[in-house]
XYZ file of C-alpha atoms in Angstrom:
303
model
C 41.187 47.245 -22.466
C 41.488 45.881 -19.081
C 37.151 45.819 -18.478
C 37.496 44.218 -22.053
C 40.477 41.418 -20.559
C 37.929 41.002 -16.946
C 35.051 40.360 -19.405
C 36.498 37.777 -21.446
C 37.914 35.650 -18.509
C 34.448 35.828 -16.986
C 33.052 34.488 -20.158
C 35.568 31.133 -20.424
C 34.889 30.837 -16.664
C 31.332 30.583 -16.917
C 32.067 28.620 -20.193
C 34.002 26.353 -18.033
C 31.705 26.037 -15.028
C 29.158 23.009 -14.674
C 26.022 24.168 -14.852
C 23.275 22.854 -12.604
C 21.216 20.292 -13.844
C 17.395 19.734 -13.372
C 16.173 17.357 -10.604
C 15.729 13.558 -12.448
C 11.936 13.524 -12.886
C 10.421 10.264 -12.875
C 6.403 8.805 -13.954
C 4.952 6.717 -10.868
C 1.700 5.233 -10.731
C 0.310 3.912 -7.763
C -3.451 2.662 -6.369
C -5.189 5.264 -4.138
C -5.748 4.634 -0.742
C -2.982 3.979 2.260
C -0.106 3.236 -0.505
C -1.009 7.119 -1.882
C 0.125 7.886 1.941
C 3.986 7.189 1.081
C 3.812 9.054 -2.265
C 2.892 12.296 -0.200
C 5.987 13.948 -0.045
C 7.116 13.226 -3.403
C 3.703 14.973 -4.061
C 4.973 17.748 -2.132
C 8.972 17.877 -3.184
C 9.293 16.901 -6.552
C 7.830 17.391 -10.126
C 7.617 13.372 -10.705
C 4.662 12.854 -12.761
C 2.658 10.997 -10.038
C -0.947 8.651 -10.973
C -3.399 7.580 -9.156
C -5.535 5.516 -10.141
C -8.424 2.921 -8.535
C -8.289 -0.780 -9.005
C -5.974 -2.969 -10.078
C -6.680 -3.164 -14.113
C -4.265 -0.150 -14.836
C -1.795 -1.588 -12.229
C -1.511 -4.880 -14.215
C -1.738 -3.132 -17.872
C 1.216 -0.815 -17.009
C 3.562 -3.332 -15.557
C 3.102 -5.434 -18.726
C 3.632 -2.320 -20.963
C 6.791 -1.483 -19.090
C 6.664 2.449 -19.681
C 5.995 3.719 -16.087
C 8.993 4.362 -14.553
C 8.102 3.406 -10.784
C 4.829 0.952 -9.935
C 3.259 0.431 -6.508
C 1.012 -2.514 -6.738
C -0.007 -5.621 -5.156
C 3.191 -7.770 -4.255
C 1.476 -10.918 -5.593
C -0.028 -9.304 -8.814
C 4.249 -7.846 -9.485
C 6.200 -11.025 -8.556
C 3.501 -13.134 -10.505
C 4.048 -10.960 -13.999
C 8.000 -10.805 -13.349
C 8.372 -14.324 -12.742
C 6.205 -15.220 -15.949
C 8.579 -12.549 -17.555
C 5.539 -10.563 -18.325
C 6.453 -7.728 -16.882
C 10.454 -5.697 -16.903
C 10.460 -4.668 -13.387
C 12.465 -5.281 -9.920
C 10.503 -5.613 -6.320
C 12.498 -2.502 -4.271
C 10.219 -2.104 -1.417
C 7.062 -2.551 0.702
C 4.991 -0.272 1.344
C 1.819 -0.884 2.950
C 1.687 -4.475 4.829
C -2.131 -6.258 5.735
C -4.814 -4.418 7.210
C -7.682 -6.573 7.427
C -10.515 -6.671 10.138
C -13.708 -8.740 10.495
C -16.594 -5.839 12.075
C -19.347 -6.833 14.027
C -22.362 -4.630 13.318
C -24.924 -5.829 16.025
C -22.537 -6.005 19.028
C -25.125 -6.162 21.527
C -26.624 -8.979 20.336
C -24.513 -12.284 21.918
C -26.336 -14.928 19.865
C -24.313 -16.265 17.692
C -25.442 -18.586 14.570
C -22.910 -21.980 13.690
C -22.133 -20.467 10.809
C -22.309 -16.995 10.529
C -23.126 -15.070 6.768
C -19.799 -13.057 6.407
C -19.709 -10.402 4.148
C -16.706 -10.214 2.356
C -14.301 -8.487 -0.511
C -11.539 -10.249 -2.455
C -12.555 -13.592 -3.995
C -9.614 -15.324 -5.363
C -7.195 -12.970 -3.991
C -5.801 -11.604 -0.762
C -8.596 -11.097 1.568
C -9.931 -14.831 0.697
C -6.395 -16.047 0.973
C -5.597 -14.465 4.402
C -9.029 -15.828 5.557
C -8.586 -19.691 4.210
C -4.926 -18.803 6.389
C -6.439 -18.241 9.416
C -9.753 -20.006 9.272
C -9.265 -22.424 12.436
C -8.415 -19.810 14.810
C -11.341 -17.556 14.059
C -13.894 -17.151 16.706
C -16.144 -18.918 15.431
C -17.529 -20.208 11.876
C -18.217 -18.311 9.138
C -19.732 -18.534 5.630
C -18.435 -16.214 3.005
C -20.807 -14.302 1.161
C -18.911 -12.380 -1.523
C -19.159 -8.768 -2.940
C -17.390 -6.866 -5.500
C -15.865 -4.430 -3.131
C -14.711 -3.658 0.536
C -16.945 -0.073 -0.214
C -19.982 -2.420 -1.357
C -18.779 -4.585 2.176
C -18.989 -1.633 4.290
C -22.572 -0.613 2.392
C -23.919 -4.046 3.276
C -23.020 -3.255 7.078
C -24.431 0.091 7.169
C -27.586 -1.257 5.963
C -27.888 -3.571 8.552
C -28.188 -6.420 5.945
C -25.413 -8.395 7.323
C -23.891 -8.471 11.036
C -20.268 -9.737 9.810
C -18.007 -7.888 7.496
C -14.483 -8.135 6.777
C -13.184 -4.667 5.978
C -9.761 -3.156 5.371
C -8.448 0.119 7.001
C -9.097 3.265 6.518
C -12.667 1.948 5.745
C -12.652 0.132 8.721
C -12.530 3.121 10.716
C -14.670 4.962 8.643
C -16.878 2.367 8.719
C -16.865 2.415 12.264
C -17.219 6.052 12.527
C -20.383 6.345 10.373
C -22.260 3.732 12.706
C -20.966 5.339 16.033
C -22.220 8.863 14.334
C -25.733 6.969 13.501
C -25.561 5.701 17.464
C -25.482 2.338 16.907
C -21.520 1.739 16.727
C -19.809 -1.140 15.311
C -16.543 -2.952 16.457
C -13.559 -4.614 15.635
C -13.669 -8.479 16.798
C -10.583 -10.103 14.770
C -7.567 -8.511 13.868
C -6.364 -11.212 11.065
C -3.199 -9.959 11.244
C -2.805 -11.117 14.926
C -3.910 -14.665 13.556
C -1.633 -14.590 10.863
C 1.444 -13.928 12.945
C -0.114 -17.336 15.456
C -0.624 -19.405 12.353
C 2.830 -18.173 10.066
C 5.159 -16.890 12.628
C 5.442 -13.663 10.792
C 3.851 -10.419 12.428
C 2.816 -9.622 9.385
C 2.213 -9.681 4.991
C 3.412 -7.730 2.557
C 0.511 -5.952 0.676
C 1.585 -2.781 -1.765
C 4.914 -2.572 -3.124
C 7.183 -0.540 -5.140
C 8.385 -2.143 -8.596
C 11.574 0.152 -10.673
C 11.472 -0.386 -13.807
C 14.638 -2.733 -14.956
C 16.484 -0.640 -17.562
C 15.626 2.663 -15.783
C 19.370 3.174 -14.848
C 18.692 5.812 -12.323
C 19.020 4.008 -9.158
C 20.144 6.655 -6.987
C 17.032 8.857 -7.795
C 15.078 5.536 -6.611
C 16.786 4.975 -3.146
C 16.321 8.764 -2.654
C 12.784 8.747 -3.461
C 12.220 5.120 -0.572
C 14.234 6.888 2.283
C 12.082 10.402 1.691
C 8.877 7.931 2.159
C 10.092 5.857 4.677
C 11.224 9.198 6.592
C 7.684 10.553 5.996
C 6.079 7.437 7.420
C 8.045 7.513 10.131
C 6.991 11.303 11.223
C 3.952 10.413 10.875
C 4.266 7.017 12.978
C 5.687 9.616 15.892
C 2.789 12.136 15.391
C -0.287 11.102 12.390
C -1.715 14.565 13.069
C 0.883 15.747 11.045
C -0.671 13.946 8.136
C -3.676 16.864 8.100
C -2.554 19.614 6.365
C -1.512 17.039 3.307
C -4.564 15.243 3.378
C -5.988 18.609 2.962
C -3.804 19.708 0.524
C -4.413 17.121 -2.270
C -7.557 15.935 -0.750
C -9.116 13.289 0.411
C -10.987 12.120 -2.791
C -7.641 12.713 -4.805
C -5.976 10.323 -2.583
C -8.877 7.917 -2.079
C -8.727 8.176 1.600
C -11.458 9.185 3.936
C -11.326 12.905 6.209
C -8.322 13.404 8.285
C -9.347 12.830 11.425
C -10.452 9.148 10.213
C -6.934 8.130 8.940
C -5.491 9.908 12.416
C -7.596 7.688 14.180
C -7.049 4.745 11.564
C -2.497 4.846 11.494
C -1.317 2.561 13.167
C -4.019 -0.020 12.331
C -3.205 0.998 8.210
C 0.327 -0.735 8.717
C 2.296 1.947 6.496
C 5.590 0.752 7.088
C 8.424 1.710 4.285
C 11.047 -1.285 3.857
C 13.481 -2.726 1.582
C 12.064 -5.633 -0.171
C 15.601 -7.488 -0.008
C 15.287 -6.827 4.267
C 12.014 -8.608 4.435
C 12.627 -11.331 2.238
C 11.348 -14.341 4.666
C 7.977 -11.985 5.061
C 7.835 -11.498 1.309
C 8.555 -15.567 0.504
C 6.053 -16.820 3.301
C 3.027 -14.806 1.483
C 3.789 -14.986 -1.775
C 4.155 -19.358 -1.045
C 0.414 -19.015 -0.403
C 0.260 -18.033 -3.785
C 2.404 -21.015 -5.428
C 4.727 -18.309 -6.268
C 8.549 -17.558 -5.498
C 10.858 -14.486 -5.577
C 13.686 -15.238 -7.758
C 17.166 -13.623 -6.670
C 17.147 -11.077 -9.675
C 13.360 -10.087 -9.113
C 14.838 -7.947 -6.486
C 16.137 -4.673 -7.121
C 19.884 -4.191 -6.679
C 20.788 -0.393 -6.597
């Protein structure tokens, strides 16, 4: 009778007592490349259904669909759909700020033409903008010649078919690598972010940023998720060979970065720098003016 008496309380106790529930699981979907970087360790910690993809056409259709949970894309291509109330999602962070370098493929050669051919990527957006932004204090002159791609960019260098190319990081470096590996190594001569901080004031723009979904209601899970990537970034800012065995892990390819040692020797250049969008607000509103566009008060997310 008294096992029988133990038994029973044990029962209504473990009736009684909360049981554990599941970690929140949410859907992200992000560009590969150096945003995938901050989404490594929720690769690693949690069951979030994570997608990359390439491009910016799946970026854009999700936002407007509103089913993703979490978005990193473009800061421009975001604000622009929220403020046209195309898309239901707040700005909470940016990620990955501008990483753009003009590469000089013949560096031996000191002739220089009045104007130069520059092969470039990003017609209409970005790269063209940041490039109109800084024009005058370029070194010298130069005439855009536009491809589809920073990878078709970085094939037109390779080739030797152009001696100017604007290319963003990791490719950059990769770029860079390739030619010093075929003995004829190319350099970097114009960091535009150094012009854009002369011309704007600002040391830098905003690039790839985090949108929440607006009726998610599970705020806390969000902040959780930005301080585990900024805290990643930052170990990786203090030591990027860290950043090896994860680049191994999911791969390269998956993450639509180059080798290891390439984005080690590429870090601090990538400018992966986690921050709340409502602390860099000035940043945010001096790029996005470029742009004609604005950041309304309510765009922001507000945990």
């Amino acid at each position: 009778m008294k096992k029988l008496l133990i038994l029973v309380v044990l029962l209504v106790l473990s009736a009684c007592t909360p049981k554990p529930q599941p970690e929140v699981k949410l859907t992200v979907m992000a560009p590969k490349g150096a945003p995938a970087v901050t989404l490594i360790p929720l690769l690693n910690d949690t069951e979030d259904r994570i997608t990359l993809v390439d491009g910016a056409e799946l970026l854009t259709a999700e936002l407007i669909k509103g089913e993703m949970d979490l978005i990193i894309a473009p800061i421009n291509l975001g604000v622009k759909l929220i403020e046209e109330g195309n898309a239901n999602y707040e700005l909470a962070a940016v990620l990955t700020w501008g990483n753009l370098y003009i590469i000089d493929a013949r560096p031996a050669i000191s002739m220089i033409n009045d104007p130069e051919p520059l092969a470039m990527f990003g017609v209409g957006s970005v790269p063209e903008m940041i490039l109109n932004t800084v024009n005058e204090k370029l070194p010298f002159r130069f005439e855009h010649v536009p491809f589809a791609s920073v990878a078709d960019v970085r094939g037109q260098l390779l080739a030797d078919a152009y001696r100017f190319g604007l290319l963003a990081e990791p490719v950059a470096s990769a770029t860079i690598a390739a030619s010093t590996a075929a003995g004829k190594p190319f350099i970097v001569i114009t960091d535009l972010q150094e012009l854009w901080k002369e011309v704007t004031g600002f040391d830098n723009y905003p690039q790839a940023a985090l949108f929440v979904r607006k009726d998610l209601d599970k705020d806390a899970a969000v902040t959780a998720r930005i301080t585990v990537m900024a805290d990643y970034v930052t170990s990786i800012d203090a030591n990027p060979s860290l950043i090896t065995a994860d680049i191994t892990t999911w791969t390269p390819a998956a993450l639509g970065l180059p080798a290891a040692p390439v984005v080690i020797s590429a870090w601090e250049k990538l400018n992966v720098e986690v921050r709340d969008a409502s602390e860099v607000k000035a940043e945010i509103e001096a790029f996005l003016n470029r742009f004609n566009l604005s950041v309304s008060d309510t765009t922001y997310f507000q945990p």
